[in-house]
mmCIF file of C-alpha atoms in Angstrom:
data_model
loop_
_atom_site.group_PDB
_atom_site.id
_atom_site.type_symbol
_atom_site.label_atom_id
_atom_site.label_comp_id
_atom_site.label_asym_id
_atom_site.label_seq_id
_atom_site.Cartn_x
_atom_site.Cartn_y
_atom_site.Cartn_z
ATOM 1 C CA MET A 1 103.086 70.438 104.152
ATOM 2 C CA VAL A 2 101.532 68.124 106.721
ATOM 3 C CA ILE A 3 99.083 65.171 106.393
ATOM 4 C CA THR A 4 97.795 62.717 108.994
ATOM 5 C CA GLY A 5 97.861 59.152 107.636
ATOM 6 C CA GLU A 6 98.706 55.473 108.275
ATOM 7 C CA ILE A 7 101.680 53.615 106.932
ATOM 8 C CA LYS A 8 100.699 50.853 104.689
ATOM 9 C CA GLU A 9 104.049 49.680 103.366
ATOM 10 C CA VAL A 10 107.787 50.343 103.627
ATOM 11 C CA SER A 11 110.323 49.307 100.869
ATOM 12 C CA LYS A 12 113.849 50.023 100.148
ATOM 13 C CA THR A 13 115.245 51.105 96.841
ATOM 14 C CA SER A 14 118.525 52.382 95.328
ATOM 15 C CA PHE A 15 119.572 54.487 92.365
ATOM 16 C CA THR A 16 122.791 55.888 91.087
ATOM 17 C CA ILE A 17 123.865 59.473 90.653
ATOM 18 C CA GLY A 18 127.113 59.472 88.661
ATOM 19 C CA GLU A 19 129.151 56.768 90.397
ATOM 20 C CA LYS A 20 127.416 57.121 93.816
ATOM 21 C CA ILE A 21 124.769 54.585 94.889
ATOM 22 C CA VAL A 22 121.981 56.247 96.853
ATOM 23 C CA GLN A 23 119.894 54.124 99.173
ATOM 24 C CA GLN A 24 116.415 55.292 100.266
ATOM 25 C CA GLN A 25 113.129 54.084 101.609
ATOM 26 C CA ILE A 26 109.681 54.402 100.001
ATOM 27 C CA ILE A 27 106.987 54.874 102.599
ATOM 28 C CA ARG A 28 103.457 54.391 101.299
ATOM 29 C CA VAL A 29 100.796 56.170 103.437
ATOM 30 C CA GLU A 30 97.045 56.329 103.148
ATOM 31 C CA TYR A 31 95.231 59.477 104.291
ATOM 32 C CA THR A 32 91.827 61.073 103.951
ATOM 33 C CA PHE A 33 91.490 64.027 101.507
ATOM 34 C CA TYR A 34 87.939 65.391 101.331
ATOM 35 C CA ARG A 35 86.181 62.071 102.085
ATOM 36 C CA PHE A 36 88.368 60.035 99.732
ATOM 37 C CA VAL A 37 91.173 57.820 100.784
ATOM 38 C CA THR A 38 94.321 58.832 99.037
ATOM 39 C CA THR A 39 97.795 57.132 98.723
ATOM 40 C CA ILE A 40 101.034 59.137 98.922
ATOM 41 C CA CYS A 41 104.455 57.675 98.556
ATOM 42 C CA PHE A 42 107.225 59.464 100.477
ATOM 43 C CA ALA A 43 110.951 59.143 99.734
ATOM 44 C CA ALA A 44 113.025 59.091 102.854
ATOM 45 C CA SER A 45 116.813 58.588 103.380
ATOM 46 C CA ASP A 46 117.909 55.084 104.139
ATOM 47 C CA ASP A 47 118.803 56.123 107.709
ATOM 48 C CA PHE A 48 115.474 57.846 108.445
ATOM 49 C CA LYS A 49 114.213 56.206 111.732
ATOM 50 C CA LEU A 50 110.756 54.730 111.466
ATOM 51 C CA PRO A 51 108.824 54.004 114.679
ATOM 52 C CA GLU A 52 108.476 50.452 115.959
ATOM 53 C CA ASP A 53 104.734 50.513 115.821
ATOM 54 C CA ILE A 54 103.702 51.633 112.308
ATOM 55 C CA ASN A 55 100.016 50.698 112.768
ATOM 56 C CA GLU A 56 99.125 54.155 114.456
ATOM 57 C CA LEU A 57 98.166 57.449 112.881
ATOM 58 C CA TYR A 58 101.021 59.795 112.230
ATOM 59 C CA ASP A 59 101.516 63.398 111.180
ATOM 60 C CA PHE A 60 103.898 63.487 108.174
ATOM 61 C CA GLU A 61 105.680 66.577 107.267
ATOM 62 C CA PHE A 62 107.044 66.686 103.755
ATOM 63 C CA ASP A 63 108.298 68.761 100.896
ATOM 64 C CA ILE A 64 107.319 68.531 97.249
ATOM 65 C CA ARG A 65 110.032 68.489 94.476
ATOM 66 C CA THR A 66 108.883 68.732 90.917
ATOM 67 C CA LYS A 67 110.561 69.091 87.551
ATOM 68 C CA TYR A 68 108.946 69.846 84.116
ATOM 69 C CA ILE A 69 110.962 68.134 81.360
ATOM 70 C CA GLY A 70 109.701 67.345 77.815
ATOM 71 C CA ASP A 71 105.991 68.181 78.568
ATOM 72 C CA LYS A 72 105.923 65.788 81.535
ATOM 73 C CA ILE A 73 105.979 66.459 85.274
ATOM 74 C CA TYR A 74 108.267 64.429 87.536
ATOM 75 C CA THR A 75 107.263 64.656 91.183
ATOM 76 C CA ASP A 76 108.782 63.386 94.440
ATOM 77 C CA PHE A 77 107.445 63.811 97.936
ATOM 78 C CA PHE A 78 110.306 63.898 100.510
ATOM 79 C CA LEU A 79 109.489 62.981 104.144
ATOM 80 C CA LYS A 80 111.099 65.615 106.588
ATOM 81 C CA ALA A 81 109.530 64.396 109.871
ATOM 82 C CA MET A 82 106.804 62.322 111.434
ATOM 83 C CA GLN A 83 105.239 62.042 114.830
ATOM 84 C CA PRO A 84 102.291 60.327 116.393
ATOM 85 C CA ALA A 85 99.000 62.106 115.569
ATOM 86 C CA SER A 86 97.663 64.360 118.279
ATOM 87 C CA LYS A 87 95.120 62.913 120.508
ATOM 88 C CA ILE A 88 91.865 64.817 121.523
ATOM 89 C CA GLY A 89 90.766 63.064 124.719
ATOM 90 C CA ASP A 90 91.116 59.343 125.065
ATOM 91 C CA GLU A 91 89.933 58.034 121.648
ATOM 92 C CA ASN A 92 89.809 60.849 119.178
ATOM 93 C CA TYR A 93 92.591 62.079 116.866
ATOM 94 C CA LEU A 94 93.176 65.447 115.145
ATOM 95 C CA ILE A 95 93.428 64.650 111.512
ATOM 96 C CA VAL A 96 95.349 67.311 109.434
ATOM 97 C CA ALA A 97 95.732 67.774 105.683
ATOM 98 C CA LYS A 98 97.479 71.069 105.360
ATOM 99 C CA THR A 99 98.817 70.980 101.875
ATOM 100 C CA ASN A 100 98.593 74.785 101.125
ATOM 101 C CA PHE A 101 100.698 76.682 98.708
ATOM 102 C CA LYS A 102 100.950 80.444 98.581
ATOM 103 C CA LYS A 103 101.575 81.462 94.987
ATOM 104 C CA GLU A 104 103.033 84.617 93.584
ATOM 105 C CA LYS A 105 101.779 83.601 90.114
ATOM 106 C CA ILE A 106 100.580 80.757 88.069
ATOM 107 C CA GLU A 107 101.707 79.948 84.479
ATOM 108 C CA ILE A 108 99.844 77.605 82.247
ATOM 109 C CA LEU A 109 102.369 75.413 80.436
ATOM 110 C CA LYS A 110 100.083 73.173 78.387
ATOM 111 C CA SER A 111 96.344 72.595 77.869
ATOM 112 C CA GLU A 112 94.814 69.404 76.578
ATOM 113 C CA GLU A 113 91.383 68.072 76.062
ATOM 114 C CA ILE A 114 90.923 64.606 77.737
ATOM 115 C CA LYS A 115 87.494 62.926 77.464
ATOM 116 C CA GLY A 116 85.661 66.206 76.916
ATOM 117 C CA ARG A 117 87.484 68.028 79.876
ATOM 118 C CA THR A 118 90.380 70.535 79.685
ATOM 119 C CA LYS A 119 93.425 69.757 81.712
ATOM 120 C CA HIS A 120 95.893 72.545 82.308
ATOM 121 C CA THR A 121 99.588 71.753 83.401
ATOM 122 C CA VAL A 122 100.838 74.661 85.349
ATOM 123 C CA ALA A 123 103.834 76.106 87.049
ATOM 124 C CA LEU A 124 103.087 77.598 90.476
ATOM 125 C CA PHE A 125 105.754 80.264 91.367
ATOM 126 C CA PRO A 126 105.869 80.486 95.216
ATOM 127 C CA GLU A 127 105.506 83.792 97.103
ATOM 128 C CA ASP A 128 108.355 82.703 99.414
ATOM 129 C CA THR A 129 111.461 82.823 97.242
ATOM 130 C CA LYS A 130 113.074 80.157 99.353
ATOM 131 C CA GLN A 131 110.568 77.637 98.106
ATOM 132 C CA ARG A 132 110.878 75.855 94.862
ATOM 133 C CA ILE A 133 108.515 76.183 91.810
ATOM 134 C CA VAL A 134 105.836 73.425 91.954
ATOM 135 C CA TYR A 135 104.507 71.915 88.799
ATOM 136 C CA GLY A 136 101.011 70.372 88.785
ATOM 137 C CA TYR A 137 97.760 70.335 86.987
ATOM 138 C CA TYR A 138 94.123 71.331 87.299
ATOM 139 C CA TRP A 139 90.834 70.680 85.561
ATOM 140 C CA GLU A 140 89.203 73.683 84.024
ATOM 141 C CA ASP A 141 85.700 72.477 85.076
ATOM 142 C CA ASN A 142 86.655 72.211 88.756
ATOM 143 C CA ALA A 143 84.093 74.335 90.667
ATOM 144 C CA HIS A 144 86.422 75.072 93.550
ATOM 145 C CA LEU A 145 88.943 76.912 91.204
ATOM 146 C CA THR A 146 86.819 79.572 89.665
ATOM 147 C CA GLU A 147 89.021 82.376 91.273
ATOM 148 C CA ILE A 148 92.440 80.695 90.607
ATOM 149 C CA ASN A 149 93.972 83.774 89.088
ATOM 150 C CA GLU A 150 92.629 86.173 91.818
ATOM 151 C CA ILE A 151 93.330 84.162 94.980
ATOM 152 C CA ASP A 152 96.948 83.491 95.961
ATOM 153 C CA LEU A 153 96.348 80.573 98.437
ATOM 154 C CA LEU A 154 95.712 77.161 97.037
ATOM 155 C CA GLN A 155 95.228 73.749 98.460
ATOM 156 C CA LEU A 156 97.103 70.922 96.605
ATOM 157 C CA ASN A 157 95.998 67.341 96.368
ATOM 158 C CA CYS A 158 99.284 65.303 96.620
ATOM 159 C CA LYS A 159 98.843 61.744 95.624
ATOM 160 C CA SER A 160 100.482 58.704 94.318
ATOM 161 C CA LEU A 161 98.730 56.575 91.739
ATOM 162 C CA PRO A 162 99.544 52.951 90.844
ATOM 163 C CA TYR A 163 100.905 52.373 87.397
ATOM 164 C CA LYS A 164 102.083 48.871 86.388
ATOM 165 C CA ASN A 165 104.588 47.794 88.998
ATOM 166 C CA LYS A 166 105.310 51.271 90.510
ATOM 167 C CA TRP A 167 103.711 54.505 91.857
ATOM 168 C CA ILE A 168 103.420 57.777 89.944
ATOM 169 C CA ASN A 169 103.398 60.833 92.171
ATOM 170 C CA ASN A 170 101.468 63.965 91.164
ATOM 171 C CA VAL A 171 100.083 67.194 92.451
ATOM 172 C CA GLU A 172 96.679 68.432 91.621
ATOM 173 C CA VAL A 173 95.627 71.973 92.325
ATOM 174 C CA TRP A 174 92.478 71.282 94.287
ATOM 175 C CA ARG A 175 90.932 74.491 95.367
ATOM 176 C CA THR A 176 91.455 78.086 96.158
ATOM 177 C CA ILE A 177 91.556 79.129 99.856
ATOM 178 C CA THR A 178 90.587 82.474 101.351
ATOM 179 C CA ASN A 179 91.304 81.573 104.983
ATOM 180 C CA ASP A 180 94.343 79.662 106.146
ATOM 181 C CA ASN A 181 93.252 79.035 109.803
ATOM 182 C CA TYR A 182 91.796 75.472 109.286
ATOM 183 C CA ILE A 183 93.521 73.015 111.546
ATOM 184 C CA GLY A 184 91.994 69.707 110.753
ATOM 185 C CA SER A 185 89.142 67.209 111.539
ATOM 186 C CA ILE A 186 88.584 65.095 114.546
ATOM 187 C CA ILE A 187 87.819 61.375 114.386
#
């Protein structure tokens, strides 16, 4: 998956796995997703080299890792690579939000009514068996998802939401796609 955005904050964190301490960076990025400014927090290894100038636009390539445990979804976005955004001419940039997922099947794990709307928590099984299952959610009244069971290509809205003193990552199934040749927007 690839998005174009701007680094807003970089912090260091650590956690333990067994007796081993793992150091990592959390990189908070803002990007535009269908006219809305969206925040996403990437986890990167402690030795991931960030550029000197973080005030430019960058293309971020990342993976989604999700788990479904006890009716809750746990999501991490892992940064694989980043590079300066492509320039079109002297002043214009190519802005990419390529968060497409090709599904083999979809399974509804839980449905709940929230403020008069129905939210479905789902498992998305990838067509490519080398990829992992992605857990996410969608709203039943989303007009862009009327053919969710018939169409195998989905666009995901990958975002991080502030909660108390941390960020909670989640994946929303945003829309079905019939054509995968969209490259991006120019600003």
